[in-house]
Short mmCIF file of C-alpha atoms in Angstrom, two decimals:
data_model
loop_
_atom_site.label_atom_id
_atom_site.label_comp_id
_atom_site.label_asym_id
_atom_site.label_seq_id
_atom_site.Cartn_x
_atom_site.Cartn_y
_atom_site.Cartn_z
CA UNK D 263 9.96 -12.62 -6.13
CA UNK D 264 7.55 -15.58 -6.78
CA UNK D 265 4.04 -13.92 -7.19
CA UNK D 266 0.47 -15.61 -6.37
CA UNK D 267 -2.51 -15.31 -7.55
CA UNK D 268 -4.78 -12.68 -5.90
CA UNK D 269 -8.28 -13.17 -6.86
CA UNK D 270 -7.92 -16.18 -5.04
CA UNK D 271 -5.75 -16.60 -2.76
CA UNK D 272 -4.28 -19.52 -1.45
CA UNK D 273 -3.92 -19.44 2.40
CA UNK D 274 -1.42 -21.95 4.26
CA UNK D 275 -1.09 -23.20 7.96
CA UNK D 276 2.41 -23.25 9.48
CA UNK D 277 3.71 -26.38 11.93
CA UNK D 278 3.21 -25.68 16.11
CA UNK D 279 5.73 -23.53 17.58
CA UNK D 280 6.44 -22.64 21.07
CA UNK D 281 3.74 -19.36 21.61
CA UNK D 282 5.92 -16.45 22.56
CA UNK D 283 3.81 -14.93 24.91
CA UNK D 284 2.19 -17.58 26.78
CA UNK D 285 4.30 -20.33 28.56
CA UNK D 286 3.40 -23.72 27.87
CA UNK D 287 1.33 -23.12 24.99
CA UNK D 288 1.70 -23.40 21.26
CA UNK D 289 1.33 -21.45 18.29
CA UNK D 290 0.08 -22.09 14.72
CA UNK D 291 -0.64 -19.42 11.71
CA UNK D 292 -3.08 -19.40 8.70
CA UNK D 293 -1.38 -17.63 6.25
CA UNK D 294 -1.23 -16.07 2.91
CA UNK D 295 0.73 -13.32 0.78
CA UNK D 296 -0.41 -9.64 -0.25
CA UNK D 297 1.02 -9.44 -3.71
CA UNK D 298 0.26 -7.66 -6.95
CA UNK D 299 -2.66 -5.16 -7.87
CA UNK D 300 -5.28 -6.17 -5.42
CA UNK D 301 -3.11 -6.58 -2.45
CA UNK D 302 -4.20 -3.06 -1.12
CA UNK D 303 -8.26 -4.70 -1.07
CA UNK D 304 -6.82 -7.76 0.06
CA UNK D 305 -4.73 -6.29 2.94
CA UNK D 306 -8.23 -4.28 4.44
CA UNK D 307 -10.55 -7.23 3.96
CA UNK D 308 -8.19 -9.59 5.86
CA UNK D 309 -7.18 -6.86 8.24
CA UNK D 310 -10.68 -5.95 8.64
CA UNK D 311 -10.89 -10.25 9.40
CA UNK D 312 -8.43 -10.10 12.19
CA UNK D 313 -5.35 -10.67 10.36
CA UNK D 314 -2.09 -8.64 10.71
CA UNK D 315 0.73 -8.58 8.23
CA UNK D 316 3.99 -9.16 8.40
CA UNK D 317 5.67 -8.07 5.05
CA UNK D 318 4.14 -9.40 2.22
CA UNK D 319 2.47 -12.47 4.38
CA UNK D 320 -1.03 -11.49 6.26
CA UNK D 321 -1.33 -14.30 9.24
CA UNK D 322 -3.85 -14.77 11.84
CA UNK D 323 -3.43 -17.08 15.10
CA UNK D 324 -4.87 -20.43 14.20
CA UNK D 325 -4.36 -22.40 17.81
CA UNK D 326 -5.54 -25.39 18.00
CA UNK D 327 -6.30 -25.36 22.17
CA UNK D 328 -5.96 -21.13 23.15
CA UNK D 329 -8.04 -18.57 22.03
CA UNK D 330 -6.05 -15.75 24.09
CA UNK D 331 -5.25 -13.51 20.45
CA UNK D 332 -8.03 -11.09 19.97
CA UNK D 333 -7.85 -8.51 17.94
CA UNK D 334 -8.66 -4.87 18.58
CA UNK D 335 -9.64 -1.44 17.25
CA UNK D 336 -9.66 1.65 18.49
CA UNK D 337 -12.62 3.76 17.89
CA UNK D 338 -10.65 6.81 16.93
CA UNK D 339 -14.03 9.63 16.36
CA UNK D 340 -15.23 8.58 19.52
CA UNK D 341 -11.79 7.80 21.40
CA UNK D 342 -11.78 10.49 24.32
CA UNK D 343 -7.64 10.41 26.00
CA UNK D 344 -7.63 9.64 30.32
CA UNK D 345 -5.99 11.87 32.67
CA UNK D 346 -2.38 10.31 32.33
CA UNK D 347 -2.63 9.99 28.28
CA UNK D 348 -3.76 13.90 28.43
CA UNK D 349 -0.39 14.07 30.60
CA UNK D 350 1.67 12.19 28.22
CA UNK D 351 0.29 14.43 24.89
CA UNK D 352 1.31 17.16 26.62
CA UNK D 353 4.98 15.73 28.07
CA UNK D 354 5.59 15.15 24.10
CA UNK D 355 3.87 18.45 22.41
CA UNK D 356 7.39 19.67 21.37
CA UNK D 357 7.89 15.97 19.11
CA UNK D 358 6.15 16.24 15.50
CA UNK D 359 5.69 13.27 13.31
CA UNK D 360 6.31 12.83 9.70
CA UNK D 361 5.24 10.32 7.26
CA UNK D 362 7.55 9.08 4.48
CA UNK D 363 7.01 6.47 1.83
CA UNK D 364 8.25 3.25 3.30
CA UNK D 365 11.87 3.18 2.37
CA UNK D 366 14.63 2.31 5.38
CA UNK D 367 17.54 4.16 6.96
CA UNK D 368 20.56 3.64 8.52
CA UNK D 369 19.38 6.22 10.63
CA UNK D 370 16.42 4.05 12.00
CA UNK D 371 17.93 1.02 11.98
CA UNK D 372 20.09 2.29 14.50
CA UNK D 373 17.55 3.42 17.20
CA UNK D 374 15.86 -0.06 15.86
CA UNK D 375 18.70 -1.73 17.39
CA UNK D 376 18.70 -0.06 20.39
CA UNK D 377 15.21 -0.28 21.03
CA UNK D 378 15.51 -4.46 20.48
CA UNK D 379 18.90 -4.43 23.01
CA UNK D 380 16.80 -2.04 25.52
CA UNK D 381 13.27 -3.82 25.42
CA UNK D 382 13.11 -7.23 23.42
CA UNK D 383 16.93 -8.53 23.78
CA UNK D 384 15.88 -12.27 24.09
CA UNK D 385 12.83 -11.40 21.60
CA UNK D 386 12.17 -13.33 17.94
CA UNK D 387 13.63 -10.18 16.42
CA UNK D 388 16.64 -9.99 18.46
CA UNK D 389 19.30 -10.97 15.96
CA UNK D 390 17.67 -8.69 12.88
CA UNK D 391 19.91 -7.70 10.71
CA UNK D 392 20.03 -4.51 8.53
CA UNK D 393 18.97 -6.10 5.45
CA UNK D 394 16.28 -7.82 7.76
CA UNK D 395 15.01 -4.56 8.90
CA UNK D 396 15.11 -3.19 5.26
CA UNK D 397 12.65 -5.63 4.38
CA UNK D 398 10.13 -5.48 6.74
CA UNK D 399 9.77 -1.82 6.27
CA UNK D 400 9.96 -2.45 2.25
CA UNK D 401 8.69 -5.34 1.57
CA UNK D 402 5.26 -4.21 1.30
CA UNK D 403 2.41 -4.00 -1.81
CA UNK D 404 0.16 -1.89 0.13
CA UNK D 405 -0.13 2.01 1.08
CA UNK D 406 2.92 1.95 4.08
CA UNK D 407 4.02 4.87 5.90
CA UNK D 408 7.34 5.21 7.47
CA UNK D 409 6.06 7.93 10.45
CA UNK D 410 9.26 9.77 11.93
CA UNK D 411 9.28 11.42 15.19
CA UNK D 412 11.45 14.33 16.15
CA UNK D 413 11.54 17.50 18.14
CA UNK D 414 10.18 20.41 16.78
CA UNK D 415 12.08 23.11 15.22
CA UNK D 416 11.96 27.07 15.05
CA UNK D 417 10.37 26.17 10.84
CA UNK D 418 8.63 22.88 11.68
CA UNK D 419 5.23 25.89 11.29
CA UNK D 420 6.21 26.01 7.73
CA UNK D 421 7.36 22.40 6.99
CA UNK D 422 5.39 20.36 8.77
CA UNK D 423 8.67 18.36 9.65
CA UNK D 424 10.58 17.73 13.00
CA UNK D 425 14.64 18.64 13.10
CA UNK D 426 17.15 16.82 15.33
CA UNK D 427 17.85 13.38 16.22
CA UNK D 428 15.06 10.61 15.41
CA UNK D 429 13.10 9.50 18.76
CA UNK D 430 10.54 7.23 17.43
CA UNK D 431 9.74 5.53 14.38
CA UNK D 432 5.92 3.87 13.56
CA UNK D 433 5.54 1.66 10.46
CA UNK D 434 1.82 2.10 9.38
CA UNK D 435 -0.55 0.65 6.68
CA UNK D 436 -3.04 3.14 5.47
CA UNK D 437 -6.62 1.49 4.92
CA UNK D 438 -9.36 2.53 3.83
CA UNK D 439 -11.23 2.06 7.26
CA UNK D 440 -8.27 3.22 9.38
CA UNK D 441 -4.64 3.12 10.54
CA UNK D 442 -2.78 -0.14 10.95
CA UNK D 443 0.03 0.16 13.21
CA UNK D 444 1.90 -2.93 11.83
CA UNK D 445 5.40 -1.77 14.38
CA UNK D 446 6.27 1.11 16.36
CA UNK D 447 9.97 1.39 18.37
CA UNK D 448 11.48 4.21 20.20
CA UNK D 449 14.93 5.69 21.95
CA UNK D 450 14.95 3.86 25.19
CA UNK D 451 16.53 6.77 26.55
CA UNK D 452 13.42 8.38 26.56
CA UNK D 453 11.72 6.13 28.63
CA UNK D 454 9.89 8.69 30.57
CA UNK D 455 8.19 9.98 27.52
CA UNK D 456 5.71 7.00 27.40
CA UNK D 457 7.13 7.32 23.61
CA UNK D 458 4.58 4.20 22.52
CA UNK D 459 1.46 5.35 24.02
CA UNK D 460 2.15 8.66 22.44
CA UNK D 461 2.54 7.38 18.97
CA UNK D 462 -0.88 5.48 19.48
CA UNK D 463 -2.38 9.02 20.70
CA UNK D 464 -0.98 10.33 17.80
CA UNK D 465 -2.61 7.84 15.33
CA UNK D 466 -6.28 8.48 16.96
CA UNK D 467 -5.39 11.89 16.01
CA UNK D 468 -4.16 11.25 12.51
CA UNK D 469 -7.47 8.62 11.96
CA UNK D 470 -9.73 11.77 13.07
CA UNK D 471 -8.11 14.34 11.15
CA UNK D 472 -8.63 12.20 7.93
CA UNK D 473 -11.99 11.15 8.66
CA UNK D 474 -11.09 7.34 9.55
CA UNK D 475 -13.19 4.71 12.16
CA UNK D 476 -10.37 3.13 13.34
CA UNK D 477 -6.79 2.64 14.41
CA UNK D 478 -5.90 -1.31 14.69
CA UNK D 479 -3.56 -2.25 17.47
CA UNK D 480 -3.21 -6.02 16.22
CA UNK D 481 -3.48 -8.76 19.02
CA UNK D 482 -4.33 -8.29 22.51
CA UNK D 483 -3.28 -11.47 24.58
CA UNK D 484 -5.06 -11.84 27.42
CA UNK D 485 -2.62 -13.44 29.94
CA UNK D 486 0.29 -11.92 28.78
CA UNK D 487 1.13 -8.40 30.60
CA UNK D 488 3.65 -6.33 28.04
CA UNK D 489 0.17 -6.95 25.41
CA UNK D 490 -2.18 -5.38 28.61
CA UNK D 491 -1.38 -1.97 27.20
CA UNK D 492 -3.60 -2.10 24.37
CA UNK D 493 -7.03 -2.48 26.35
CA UNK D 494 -6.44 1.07 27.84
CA UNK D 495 -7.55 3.04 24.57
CA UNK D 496 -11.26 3.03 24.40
CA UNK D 497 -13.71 2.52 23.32
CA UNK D 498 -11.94 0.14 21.32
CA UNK D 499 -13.93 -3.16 19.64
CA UNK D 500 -12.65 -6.66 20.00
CA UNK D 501 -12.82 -9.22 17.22
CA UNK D 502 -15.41 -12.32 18.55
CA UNK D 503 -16.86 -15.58 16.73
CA UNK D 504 -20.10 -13.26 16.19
CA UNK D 505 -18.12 -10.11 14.74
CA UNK D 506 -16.66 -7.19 16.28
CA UNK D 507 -17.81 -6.46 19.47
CA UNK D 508 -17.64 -2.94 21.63
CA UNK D 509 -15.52 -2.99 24.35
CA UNK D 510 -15.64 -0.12 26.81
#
């Protein structure tokens, strides 16, 4: 793997593309890549900046004509679930999540697939391989977390771990001002279970429990519906030219 340096590092801007969310408009990306000792510091300044990351590459929209990618946080202390998210906790109190060092599985690339045929079949990650999965949940220098969701067991008390077949999977950076939720996919099967808002519910949680301000959602489009989810967890603060600004 070619490494860079990472005192300073050197940041790039890819060609136009079509945008994937908004019809008739195009995309560009500053970019750089998280590599070596400091990518950790790097990863929760740039983060913190309103860059996501993507393997070892952090990006940020850099359109030249739309300003529709904002980022958000969620506030987590101060984050207080609506009647229908209180509904959905308690539709999925018998699932527990686990968090394992970010290595892959056959096992979740399989409900990864399913969830991409299901949800995202004409999607950019459509034709992902399993090598391709491997490395975006490997192919990471900073503190990643595999999270695993399955039912509960009669000794999930003891272990702390769910039993059965996997329902959900989150891939999650660990900062040190929060939870990144860099991907999150589920069994489509379960469709009822509102399976994605429950593994953001379940973050807040996690972010409380460890003492964390916030739980980053990466870009909310505005325009583009299947992003319109993300604006429902407040109080949440959006990213502006002034700094991050509370949004209740």
């Amino acid at each position: 793997m070619t490494q860079h340096p990472t005192q300073s590092p050197q940041f790039f801007l890819t060609a136009p593309s079509p945008c994937p969310y908004l019809e008739g408009q195009f995309e560009r990306k500053v970019f750089t890549h998280l590599v070596g000792d400091k990518a950790p510091e790097l990863n929760d300044l740039l983060t913190q900046g309103g860059f996501r990351r993507s393997q070892n590459i952090a990006y940020r929209p850099a359109c030249e004509t739309c300003r529709a990618c904002v980022s958000v946080r969620i506030l987590a202390q101060e984050f207080g679930p609506t009647k229908n998210m209180k509904r959905i906790m308690k539709r999925n109190a018998d699932l527990i999540g686990t968090a394992h060092d970010a290595e892959p599985s056959t096992e979740q690339y399989a409900l990864f697939r399913s969830y991409l045929d299901a949800r995202h079949r004409r999607g950019g990650m459509s034709d992902m391989t399993v090598l391709d999965y491997a490395m975006m949940v490997e192919d990471t220098h900073v503190d990643t977390k595999v999270i695993e969701y399955r039912r509960r067991g009669p000794d999930s008390f003891i272990t702390g771990r769910g039993e059965g077949p996997l329902m959900a999977v989150a891939l999650t950076d660990q900062m040190a001002d929060g939870l990144s939720m860099v991907y999150s996919f589920y069994d489509p099967a379960f469709e009822d279970r509102s399976l994605g808002t429950f593994m953001i519910l379940d973050h807040i949680r996690r972010a409380v429990a460890a003492g964390l301000p916030h739980v980053y959602l990466g870009y909310w489009v505005n325009g583009a519906r299947k992003m319109a989810y993300k604006v429902r967890f407040k109080p949440q603060e959006h990213l502006g030219p002034n700094g991050w600004d509370r949004y209740d």
